[in-house]
CSV table of C-alpha atoms and ligand atoms in Angstrom, one decimal:
chain,number,residue,atom,x,y,z
A,1,MET,CA,1.1,-37.6,-45.3
A,2,ARG,CA,-0.3,-35.5,-47.6
A,3,HIS,CA,2.3,-33.1,-49.4
A,4,GLU,CA,1.4,-29.8,-50.1
A,5,PRO,CA,2.4,-27.3,-53.8
A,6,GLU,CA,5.6,-25.6,-53.7
A,7,PRO,CA,3.7,-21.7,-53.8
A,8,ASP,CA,3.6,-20.3,-57.1
A,9,ALA,CA,6.6,-18.5,-58.1
A,10,GLU,CA,5.7,-15.1,-58.6
A,11,GLU,CA,4.4,-15.1,-55.1
A,12,LYS,CA,8.1,-15.1,-54.1
A,13,GLU,CA,8.6,-12.1,-55.1
A,14,PRO,CA,9.5,-9.2,-53.3
A,15,PRO,CA,5.6,-7.2,-53.4
A,16,MET,CA,7.0,-3.4,-54.2
A,17,ARG,CA,8.2,-4.9,-57.6
A,18,SER,CA,4.7,-6.1,-58.4
A,19,GLY,CA,2.8,-2.5,-57.5
A,20,MET,CA,-0.7,-3.9,-57.1
A,21,SER,CA,-0.3,-7.6,-57.7
A,22,LYS,CA,-2.2,-9.6,-55.5
A,23,THR,CA,0.3,-9.9,-53.3
A,24,GLY,CA,0.6,-5.8,-53.0
A,25,PHE,CA,-3.3,-6.5,-52.7
A,26,SER,CA,-2.5,-8.7,-49.6
A,27,LEU,CA,-0.1,-5.9,-48.2
A,28,VAL,CA,-3.1,-3.6,-47.9
A,29,VAL,CA,-5.1,-5.6,-46.2
A,30,LEU,CA,-2.8,-6.7,-43.8
A,31,SER,CA,-1.4,-3.3,-42.8
A,32,PHE,CA,-5.3,-2.5,-42.9
A,33,VAL,CA,-5.1,-5.4,-40.2
A,34,LEU,CA,-2.3,-4.6,-37.7
A,35,ALA,CA,-3.5,-0.6,-37.7
A,36,GLN,CA,-6.7,-2.3,-36.6
A,37,GLN,CA,-5.0,-4.0,-33.9
A,38,ALA,CA,-2.3,-1.5,-32.9
A,39,SER,CA,-6.0,0.6,-32.3
A,40,ALA,CA,-7.5,-2.7,-30.2
A,41,GLN,CA,-10.4,-1.9,-28.1
A,42,VAL,CA,-9.3,0.2,-25.1
A,43,THR,CA,-11.2,0.2,-21.7
A,44,ALA,CA,-10.6,2.7,-19.6
A,45,ILE,CA,-11.4,1.8,-15.9
A,46,ARG,CA,-12.3,5.5,-13.4
A,47,ALA,CA,-11.3,4.3,-10.3
A,48,GLY,CA,-12.1,6.3,-7.1
A,49,ARG,CA,-9.7,4.9,-4.9
A,50,LEU,CA,-6.7,2.0,-6.2
A,51,ILE,CA,-5.0,0.0,-3.4
A,52,GLU,CA,-1.5,-1.1,-3.7
A,53,PRO,CA,-1.5,-3.9,-1.0
A,54,GLU,CA,2.7,-4.1,-1.0
A,55,ALA,CA,3.1,-0.5,0.0
A,56,GLY,CA,-0.6,-1.1,1.9
A,57,ILE,CA,-1.6,2.6,0.0
A,58,VAL,CA,-5.0,3.8,-1.5
A,59,LEU,CA,-4.7,6.2,-4.1
A,60,ALA,CA,-7.5,8.4,-4.5
A,61,ASP,CA,-9.3,8.9,-8.4
A,62,GLN,CA,-6.7,7.2,-11.2
A,63,ILE,CA,-7.5,5.6,-14.2
A,64,ILE,CA,-6.3,2.5,-15.4
A,65,LEU,CA,-6.3,1.7,-19.2
A,66,VAL,CA,-6.9,-1.8,-20.3
A,67,GLU,CA,-6.5,-3.6,-24.3
A,68,ASP,CA,-5.8,-6.5,-24.8
A,69,GLY,CA,-6.1,-8.1,-21.7
A,70,ARG,CA,-3.0,-6.0,-20.1
A,71,PHE,CA,-3.0,-2.7,-18.4
A,72,THR,CA,-1.1,-0.5,-20.7
A,73,ALA,CA,-1.3,2.5,-18.3
A,74,VAL,CA,-2.0,3.1,-14.4
A,75,GLY,CA,-1.9,7.1,-12.9
A,76,PRO,CA,-4.1,10.2,-11.5
A,77,ASP,CA,-3.2,11.8,-15.2
A,78,ILE,CA,-3.8,9.2,-17.8
A,79,ASP,CA,-5.4,10.6,-20.9
A,80,ILE,CA,-8.2,8.1,-22.2
A,81,PRO,CA,-9.1,7.7,-25.0
A,82,ALA,CA,-12.0,8.7,-27.2
A,83,ASN,CA,-12.8,5.3,-28.4
A,84,ALA,CA,-12.3,4.1,-25.2
A,85,ASP,CA,-14.9,1.5,-23.3
A,86,VAL,CA,-15.1,3.5,-20.2
A,87,ILE,CA,-16.1,1.7,-16.9
A,88,ASP,CA,-16.9,4.1,-13.7
A,89,LEU,CA,-15.8,2.9,-10.7
A,90,SER,CA,-15.3,6.0,-9.3
A,91,GLN,CA,-17.3,5.2,-6.0
A,92,LEU,CA,-16.1,1.9,-5.4
A,93,THR,CA,-12.2,0.9,-4.7
A,94,VAL,CA,-10.1,-1.0,-6.3
A,95,LEU,CA,-7.3,-3.5,-5.8
A,96,PRO,CA,-5.5,-6.8,-7.0
A,97,GLY,CA,-7.6,-9.9,-7.9
A,98,LEU,CA,-7.3,-12.4,-4.7
A,99,VAL,CA,-5.8,-15.8,-4.2
A,100,ASP,CA,-6.7,-19.2,-2.6
A,101,ALA,CA,-3.2,-21.0,-2.1
A,102,HIS,CA,-5.0,-24.3,-0.9
A,103,ASN,CA,-8.6,-24.9,-2.3
A,104,HIS,CA,-9.6,-28.4,-3.9
A,105,LEU,CA,-12.0,-27.4,-6.7
A,106,ALA,CA,-12.8,-30.8,-7.9
A,107,LEU,CA,-14.0,-31.8,-4.4
A,108,THR,CA,-17.2,-30.9,-2.4
A,109,TYR,CA,-18.2,-33.6,0.4
A,110,LYS,CA,-21.4,-32.8,2.4
A,111,GLU,CA,-23.9,-33.7,4.9
A,112,TYR,CA,-26.0,-35.2,2.4
A,113,PRO,CA,-24.9,-38.4,1.0
A,114,GLU,CA,-21.5,-38.9,3.1
A,115,ASN,CA,-21.5,-36.9,6.3
A,116,ASN,CA,-18.6,-35.0,5.2
A,117,ILE,CA,-16.7,-37.7,5.3
A,118,TYR,CA,-14.5,-37.0,1.5
A,119,TYR,CA,-13.4,-41.0,2.3
A,120,PHE,CA,-16.8,-41.2,0.1
A,121,THR,CA,-16.8,-38.7,-2.0
A,122,TYR,CA,-14.4,-40.4,-3.8
A,123,ILE,CA,-16.7,-43.6,-4.1
A,124,GLN,CA,-19.5,-41.8,-5.2
A,125,ASP,CA,-18.6,-39.1,-7.1
A,126,SER,CA,-17.0,-40.4,-10.8
A,127,THR,CA,-13.7,-37.4,-12.4
A,128,PRO,CA,-16.1,-36.1,-14.7
A,129,LEU,CA,-19.2,-35.2,-12.2
A,130,ARG,CA,-16.2,-33.8,-10.5
A,131,ALA,CA,-14.2,-31.6,-13.3
A,132,ILE,CA,-17.8,-30.5,-13.5
A,133,GLN,CA,-17.9,-29.4,-10.3
A,134,ALA,CA,-14.5,-28.1,-10.7
A,135,ALA,CA,-16.1,-25.4,-13.8
A,136,SER,CA,-18.6,-24.4,-10.9
A,137,ASN,CA,-16.7,-24.2,-8.3
A,138,GLY,CA,-14.5,-21.9,-10.1
A,139,ILE,CA,-16.7,-20.1,-11.4
A,140,GLN,CA,-18.2,-19.1,-7.6
A,141,MET,CA,-14.3,-18.5,-6.3
A,142,LEU,CA,-14.2,-15.8,-9.2
A,143,ALA,CA,-17.3,-14.3,-7.7
A,144,ALA,CA,-16.2,-13.9,-4.7
A,145,GLY,CA,-12.9,-11.8,-5.9
A,146,PHE,CA,-10.5,-15.2,-6.6
A,147,THR,CA,-8.8,-14.2,-10.0
A,148,ILE,CA,-6.1,-17.1,-8.7
A,149,VAL,CA,-6.8,-21.0,-7.1
A,150,ARG,CA,-3.6,-22.8,-6.0
A,151,ASP,CA,-5.9,-26.2,-6.5
A,152,MET,CA,-4.2,-29.1,-4.3
A,153,GLY,CA,-5.2,-32.4,-5.0
A,154,ASN,CA,-7.6,-34.7,-4.3
A,155,ASN,CA,-9.8,-34.0,-7.5
A,156,GLY,CA,-9.4,-38.1,-9.4
A,157,ASN,CA,-8.3,-38.6,-12.6
A,158,TYR,CA,-6.1,-34.8,-13.4
A,159,ALA,CA,-9.8,-32.7,-13.1
A,160,ASP,CA,-7.5,-30.2,-11.9
A,161,THR,CA,-6.1,-29.7,-14.9
A,162,ALA,CA,-9.0,-30.3,-17.5
A,163,LEU,CA,-9.7,-27.3,-15.6
A,164,ARG,CA,-7.0,-25.2,-15.8
A,165,GLN,CA,-7.1,-26.1,-19.4
A,166,ALA,CA,-10.8,-25.3,-19.4
A,167,ILE,CA,-10.3,-21.8,-18.8
A,168,GLU,CA,-6.8,-21.4,-20.5
A,169,MET,CA,-8.1,-22.3,-23.9
A,170,GLY,CA,-10.9,-19.9,-23.5
A,171,TRP,CA,-14.3,-22.4,-22.8
A,172,ILE,CA,-15.3,-21.2,-19.8
A,173,PRO,CA,-14.5,-18.6,-17.2
A,174,GLY,CA,-12.0,-19.1,-14.1
A,175,PRO,CA,-9.9,-18.1,-12.3
A,176,THR,CA,-5.7,-19.0,-12.7
A,177,ILE,CA,-5.4,-22.6,-11.9
A,178,VAL,CA,-1.9,-23.5,-10.5
A,179,ASN,CA,-3.0,-26.9,-9.9
A,180,SER,CA,-0.8,-30.2,-8.5
A,181,GLY,CA,-1.6,-33.2,-9.9
A,182,ILE,CA,-1.8,-36.0,-8.0
A,183,ILE,CA,-1.0,-35.7,-4.0
A,184,ILE,CA,1.8,-38.8,-4.1
A,185,GLY,CA,3.1,-39.6,-1.3
A,186,GLY,CA,3.9,-43.2,0.0
A,187,MET,CA,1.6,-46.5,0.0
A,188,GLY,CA,-2.1,-44.5,0.6
A,189,GLY,CA,-1.5,-41.5,1.0
A,190,GLN,CA,-3.3,-39.7,3.4
A,191,PHE,CA,-5.8,-42.9,3.3
A,192,TYR,CA,-5.5,-46.0,4.8
A,193,PRO,CA,-7.3,-47.7,2.1
A,194,THR,CA,-8.8,-52.1,2.1
A,195,PRO,CA,-5.9,-53.8,0.2
A,196,GLU,CA,-8.6,-54.2,-2.8
A,197,MET,CA,-8.4,-50.5,-3.0
A,198,ALA,CA,-4.4,-50.0,-2.4
A,199,LEU,CA,-3.2,-53.2,-4.8
A,200,GLU,CA,-6.0,-53.4,-7.3
A,201,HIS,CA,-7.0,-49.8,-8.0
A,202,GLY,CA,-10.5,-51.2,-8.6
A,203,ILE,CA,-13.4,-49.1,-6.3
A,204,VAL,CA,-12.1,-46.2,-7.1
A,205,TYR,CA,-10.0,-44.0,-8.7
A,206,PRO,CA,-6.6,-43.3,-7.0
A,207,GLU,CA,-6.6,-39.8,-4.6
A,208,TYR,CA,-2.6,-40.3,-4.2
A,209,LEU,CA,0.0,-41.8,-6.4
A,210,ASP,CA,1.9,-44.6,-4.0
A,211,ALA,CA,4.7,-43.5,-4.3
A,212,ASP,CA,7.7,-45.6,-2.1
A,213,THR,CA,11.5,-46.2,-3.6
A,214,HIS,CA,13.7,-43.5,-5.3
A,215,ASP,CA,12.1,-45.0,-8.8
A,216,GLU,CA,8.7,-44.2,-7.8
A,217,ILE,CA,9.2,-41.1,-5.7
A,218,ILE,CA,10.6,-40.3,-9.8
A,219,LYS,CA,7.9,-41.5,-12.0
A,220,ALA,CA,5.7,-40.0,-9.9
A,221,VAL,CA,6.8,-36.7,-10.4
A,222,ARG,CA,7.5,-37.2,-14.1
A,223,GLN,CA,3.7,-38.4,-14.0
A,224,ASN,CA,2.6,-35.3,-12.7
A,225,ALA,CA,4.9,-33.0,-14.9
A,226,LEU,CA,3.2,-35.0,-18.0
A,227,PHE,CA,-0.6,-34.8,-16.6
A,228,GLY,CA,-0.4,-31.0,-16.6
A,229,ALA,CA,0.8,-29.7,-13.1
A,230,ARG,CA,2.2,-26.9,-11.8
A,231,VAL,CA,3.5,-27.7,-8.9
A,232,ILE,CA,3.6,-30.6,-6.9
A,233,LYS,CA,2.3,-31.8,-3.7
A,234,ILE,CA,3.3,-34.0,-1.2
A,235,CYS,CA,2.5,-35.9,2.1
A,236,VAL,CA,5.7,-35.0,4.3
A,237,ASP,CA,4.5,-37.3,7.2
A,238,CYS,CA,1.1,-39.4,6.4
A,239,LYS,CA,2.1,-42.2,7.9
A,240,PRO,CA,4.9,-42.6,11.0
A,241,TRP,CA,7.7,-43.7,8.3
A,242,GLY,CA,7.0,-39.9,5.9
A,243,TYR,CA,9.6,-38.9,3.5
A,244,SER,CA,13.0,-38.3,5.2
A,245,VAL,CA,15.0,-35.0,4.3
A,246,ASP,CA,17.1,-36.8,1.7
A,247,GLU,CA,14.0,-37.8,-0.1
A,248,ILE,CA,12.0,-34.8,0.2
A,249,ARG,CA,15.0,-33.2,-1.4
A,250,LEU,CA,15.2,-35.5,-4.6
A,251,ILE,CA,11.3,-34.8,-5.1
A,252,ILE,CA,12.2,-30.6,-5.0
A,253,ASP,CA,14.9,-31.6,-7.1
A,254,GLU,CA,12.9,-33.8,-9.4
A,255,SER,CA,10.5,-31.7,-9.7
A,256,ALA,CA,13.3,-28.1,-10.8
A,257,LYS,CA,13.9,-30.1,-13.4
A,258,ALA,CA,10.1,-29.5,-14.3
A,259,GLY,CA,10.0,-26.3,-13.8
A,260,LEU,CA,7.7,-26.9,-10.4
A,261,LYS,CA,7.7,-26.2,-6.6
A,262,VAL,CA,7.2,-28.4,-3.7
A,263,GLU,CA,4.6,-28.0,-1.4
A,264,GLY,CA,3.7,-30.4,1.4
A,265,HIS,CA,1.0,-31.7,3.5
A,266,VAL,CA,2.5,-31.3,6.9
A,267,GLN,CA,0.9,-32.6,9.8
A,268,THR,CA,3.8,-33.5,13.1
A,269,VAL,CA,6.4,-31.0,13.4
A,270,ASP,CA,8.8,-33.6,12.6
A,271,GLY,CA,8.1,-33.6,9.5
A,272,ALA,CA,8.2,-29.9,9.7
A,273,ARG,CA,11.5,-30.5,10.7
A,274,ARG,CA,12.5,-32.8,8.0
A,275,ALA,CA,10.4,-30.5,5.1
A,276,ILE,CA,11.9,-26.5,6.1
A,277,GLU,CA,15.8,-28.8,6.0
A,278,ALA,CA,14.8,-29.9,2.7
A,279,GLY,CA,14.2,-26.7,1.6
A,280,ILE,CA,10.3,-27.0,0.9
A,281,TRP,CA,8.5,-24.3,-1.4
A,282,SER,CA,5.1,-24.5,1.3
A,283,ILE,CA,4.1,-26.2,4.0
A,284,ALA,CA,0.2,-26.8,3.8
A,285,HIS,CA,-1.5,-27.1,7.4
A,286,ASP,CA,-1.0,-25.7,10.6
A,287,SER,CA,-0.8,-28.5,13.0
A,288,GLY,CA,2.7,-29.3,12.8
A,289,LEU,CA,4.0,-25.6,13.0
A,290,ASN,CA,5.3,-24.1,16.7
A,291,ASP,CA,7.0,-20.9,17.7
A,292,GLU,CA,10.6,-23.1,16.3
A,293,MET,CA,9.1,-23.8,13.4
A,294,HIS,CA,7.3,-21.1,12.2
A,295,ARG,CA,11.4,-19.1,13.5
A,296,LEU,CA,13.4,-21.4,10.6
A,297,MET,CA,10.6,-20.9,8.2
A,298,ALA,CA,10.8,-16.9,8.5
A,299,GLN,CA,14.7,-18.1,8.0
A,300,LYS,CA,14.8,-19.8,4.8
A,301,GLY,CA,11.6,-18.1,3.2
A,302,ILE,CA,9.0,-20.5,3.5
A,303,PHE,CA,5.4,-20.4,2.3
A,304,ARG,CA,2.9,-21.0,5.2
A,305,ALA,CA,-0.8,-22.0,3.7
A,306,GLY,CA,-1.9,-22.6,7.2
A,307,THR,CA,-5.3,-23.5,6.1
A,308,GLU,CA,-7.0,-21.9,9.1
A,309,THR,CA,-10.4,-23.1,9.5
A,310,PRO,CA,-12.7,-20.1,11.1
A,311,VAL,CA,-14.9,-21.6,14.0
A,312,THR,CA,-18.1,-19.7,12.2
A,313,LEU,CA,-17.5,-22.7,10.2
A,314,THR,CA,-19.6,-24.8,12.1
A,315,GLY,CA,-18.7,-28.6,12.2
A,316,HIS,CA,-15.2,-28.0,10.3
A,317,THR,CA,-13.5,-27.6,13.5
A,318,SER,CA,-13.9,-27.5,17.0
A,319,GLU,CA,-13.8,-24.5,19.9
A,320,GLN,CA,-10.5,-26.1,21.2
A,321,ARG,CA,-9.1,-26.7,17.8
A,322,TYR,CA,-10.1,-23.6,16.9
A,323,ARG,CA,-7.8,-22.2,19.6
A,324,ARG,CA,-4.8,-23.6,18.3
A,325,THR,CA,-5.0,-22.2,14.9
A,326,VAL,CA,-5.9,-18.3,16.2
A,327,GLU,CA,-2.8,-18.8,18.6
A,328,GLY,CA,-0.9,-20.8,15.7
A,329,LEU,CA,-1.2,-17.7,12.7
A,330,ARG,CA,-0.7,-15.5,15.4
A,331,ASN,CA,2.9,-16.6,16.0
A,332,ALA,CA,3.3,-17.1,12.3
A,333,TRP,CA,2.7,-13.5,11.9
A,334,ASP,CA,4.8,-12.4,15.3
A,335,ASN,CA,7.6,-14.6,13.5
A,336,ASP,CA,7.2,-12.9,9.8
A,337,VAL,CA,6.7,-15.9,7.8
A,338,ALA,CA,5.2,-15.1,4.4
A,339,LEU,CA,1.7,-15.6,5.2
A,340,THR,CA,-0.6,-17.2,2.6
A,341,PHE,CA,-3.8,-16.9,2.5
A,342,SER,CA,-5.7,-20.6,2.0
A,343,THR,CA,-8.3,-22.6,3.4
A,344,ASP,CA,-8.4,-25.9,2.1
A,345,ALA,CA,-12.3,-24.8,1.6
A,346,ASP,CA,-13.7,-28.4,-0.1
A,347,TYR,CA,-16.9,-29.0,1.2
A,348,PHE,CA,-20.5,-27.4,0.9
A,349,VAL,CA,-21.6,-25.2,3.2
A,350,PRO,CA,-25.6,-24.8,2.6
A,351,GLY,CA,-26.7,-20.9,1.6
A,352,LYS,CA,-23.1,-20.2,0.8
A,353,THR,CA,-21.1,-20.9,-2.3
A,354,ARG,CA,-17.7,-21.6,-2.8
A,355,GLY,CA,-16.6,-18.2,-3.1
A,356,GLU,CA,-18.4,-17.9,0.3
A,357,VAL,CA,-16.9,-20.7,2.1
A,358,ALA,CA,-13.4,-19.1,1.3
A,359,ILE,CA,-14.1,-15.6,2.4
A,360,GLU,CA,-15.4,-17.0,6.0
A,361,PHE,CA,-11.4,-17.4,6.5
A,362,ILE,CA,-10.8,-13.6,7.2
A,363,GLU,CA,-12.9,-14.3,10.5
A,364,THR,CA,-9.6,-16.9,12.3
A,365,TRP,CA,-7.4,-14.2,10.4
A,366,LYS,CA,-8.9,-11.6,12.5
A,367,ALA,CA,-9.8,-12.8,15.4
A,368,ALA,CA,-5.4,-13.5,15.5
A,369,GLY,CA,-5.0,-9.9,15.2
A,370,ILE,CA,-3.0,-9.4,12.3
A,371,PRO,CA,-3.7,-6.1,11.1
A,372,ALA,CA,-5.8,-5.8,7.5
A,373,PRO,CA,-3.4,-4.7,5.4
A,374,ASP,CA,-1.0,-7.8,6.7
A,375,ILE,CA,-4.2,-9.8,5.8
A,376,LEU,CA,-4.7,-8.2,2.3
A,377,ARG,CA,-1.2,-8.8,1.4
A,378,ALA,CA,-1.4,-12.7,2.8
A,379,MET,CA,-3.8,-12.5,0.5
A,380,THR,CA,-2.7,-10.8,-2.2
A,381,THR,CA,1.0,-10.7,-3.2
A,382,ASN,CA,2.0,-13.1,-0.8
A,383,GLY,CA,-0.3,-15.5,-3.4
A,384,PHE,CA,1.4,-14.4,-6.7
A,385,ARG,CA,5.1,-15.4,-4.8
A,386,VAL,CA,3.3,-18.5,-4.2
A,387,SER,CA,1.8,-19.4,-6.9
A,388,GLU,CA,5.3,-17.4,-9.0
A,389,THR,CA,2.6,-14.8,-10.7
A,390,GLN,CA,4.0,-11.7,-9.3
A,391,ASP,CA,5.5,-10.9,-13.0
A,392,THR,CA,2.6,-12.2,-15.1
A,393,ARG,CA,-0.3,-11.5,-13.1
A,394,GLY,CA,-1.4,-10.2,-10.1
A,395,PRO,CA,0.0,-6.4,-9.2
A,396,ILE,CA,-2.1,-3.6,-11.3
A,397,GLN,CA,0.9,-2.3,-13.4
A,398,PRO,CA,1.5,-2.2,-17.3
A,399,GLY,CA,2.7,-4.7,-19.4
A,400,LEU,CA,0.4,-7.4,-16.5
A,401,ILE,CA,-2.3,-9.1,-17.2
A,402,ALA,CA,-5.8,-6.8,-16.6
A,403,ASP,CA,-6.9,-9.0,-13.5
A,404,LEU,CA,-8.5,-6.6,-10.7
A,405,ILE,CA,-11.8,-6.0,-9.1
A,406,ALA,CA,-13.4,-3.6,-6.4
A,407,VAL,CA,-15.2,-3.4,-3.7
A,408,ARG,CA,-17.7,-1.0,-1.8
A,409,GLY,CA,-15.0,-0.1,1.6
A,410,ASN,CA,-11.6,-0.1,1.9
A,411,PRO,CA,-10.4,-3.4,3.3
A,412,LEU,CA,-7.1,-1.6,4.4
A,413,GLU,CA,-9.4,-0.5,7.2
A,414,ASP,CA,-12.3,-3.1,6.9
A,415,ILE,CA,-11.3,-6.5,5.8
A,416,ASP,CA,-14.7,-7.4,5.9
A,417,ALA,CA,-15.0,-4.9,2.7
A,418,LEU,CA,-14.1,-8.3,0.8
A,419,ARG,CA,-17.5,-10.4,1.8
A,420,ASP,CA,-19.1,-7.5,-0.8
A,421,VAL,CA,-17.2,-7.9,-4.6
A,422,GLN,CA,-18.8,-5.3,-6.9
A,423,PHE,CA,-16.7,-6.6,-9.9
A,424,VAL,CA,-14.4,-8.5,-11.3
A,425,MET,CA,-12.1,-8.4,-13.9
A,426,LYS,CA,-10.4,-11.5,-15.4
A,427,ASP,CA,-7.9,-11.1,-18.4
A,428,GLY,CA,-9.2,-7.7,-19.0
A,429,MET,CA,-12.3,-9.1,-19.4
A,430,VAL,CA,-16.0,-8.0,-17.5
A,431,PHE,CA,-17.3,-11.1,-15.3
A,432,LYS,CA,-19.1,-8.6,-12.2
A,433,GLN,CA,-20.5,-5.9,-12.3
A,434,ASN,CA,-22.5,-3.9,-9.7
A,435,GLY,CA,-22.6,-6.9,-7.7
A,436,MET,CA,-23.9,-9.0,-11.0
A,437,MET,CA,-22.2,-12.1,-12.6
A,438,THR,CA,-21.5,-10.7,-16.6
A,439,PRO,CA,-19.5,-14.1,-17.8
A,440,GLY,CA,-20.9,-13.7,-21.5
A,441,THR,CA,-18.0,-13.4,-23.4
A,442,PHE,CA,-15.9,-16.0,-21.5
A,443,PHE,CA,-17.9,-18.9,-22.8
A,444,HIS,CA,-16.7,-19.8,-26.3
A,445,GLY,CA,-18.1,-22.8,-28.4
A,446,GLY,CA,-13.7,-23.8,-29.4
A,447,PRO,CA,-10.7,-22.9,-27.8
A,448,VAL,CA,-9.9,-19.2,-29.0
A,449,ASN,CA,-6.7,-19.2,-26.7
A,450,GLY,CA,-5.4,-21.9,-28.5
A,451,ALA,CA,-6.1,-25.6,-29.2
A,452,ARG,CA,-4.3,-28.2,-27.1
A,453,ILE,CA,-3.0,-26.6,-24.0
A,454,ARG,CA,-0.8,-28.9,-21.7
B,501,ZN,ZN1,-5.8,-29.7,1.3
């Protein structure tokens, strides 16, 4: 270990006693730097209309000030500082960024070459390739207005953590990532692997952490926490035996030690009942959710991440399955379940970006007859709550990190206005303006926001 020399004794003197000594000069420099910081560049946004999704209202002619990446003032009578950069969105509707509460950015299965069978995607695409794909998918999501994505597993060997780290360190633009690491399940997870795959782990990186016993469950949760998960995802009932109420409680308790909530992949009513009884944070997918489960979820405040595939994404659902999906979503809304907008959009649709595939899911919500203000709440305020960001980012409020988007129409009246995102600000930086991506300020040659972010 290298030993640093002691600083010169003279430099330890209180600066005021030494006048314009070397120390006094550095103080002058320091105070100049502080003065510069105190008057950091201000961005002023003129919003023609500003939506507050929680209240479901629109305010006219608002000024939004942004400084050091945060909102500092919002209102109709805000003075714009003389040196401010002014962004004119007076012809647009400004609103918080959108949340996709369930996606897999480091997974894209496709018609060619794997016939949309994601089992084969794992064999053909390496984790490094999938991490780069995740970076691209993240950019595509941000361009569509999604400033937060919960990335819920099936991302190879922690490509989801790598994506989050790269965005947080300041290498690439992308949504705020709330990632789960590897999905925890009984042996095989969602798959029925061959013995060679399951026992030797030699063919493909396992997409699931095998955790059948209590010790394995505890170890799996700790492994994900160690490798950068921000939420824990489990298979509740991927196999007929699944996890019991006590085992789910064990997972919830162990995750809580690391400050993490638990989402359950649920596909049966029995699985849903066990997850709800254990007090899980959120339930993914709708196939196990009936009227009774919805009533129980509403009582307990459990989030629904239903992943409601629209029939317009040909080949990814059937007419019959879609009718059940629409009825289920409607039933959840009738029961006042906490609804989140979640897509599970982990496939390539030719002609569409990943963000355009995700926004297509509003078709299902419209078909369920859910009013536009409630669809928007699912996409914003409930998304911030399920992601646990509502006190740091999401709402357009002074003190919070400056994420916002702008569209031409009014999504409170016509939710399809969200298909045409004209402007995106993330972390106080402009990512998209006049419908064009302008991400130059997001790219850095090094970790400008701090190295070794875990
Ligand atoms: Zn999924």
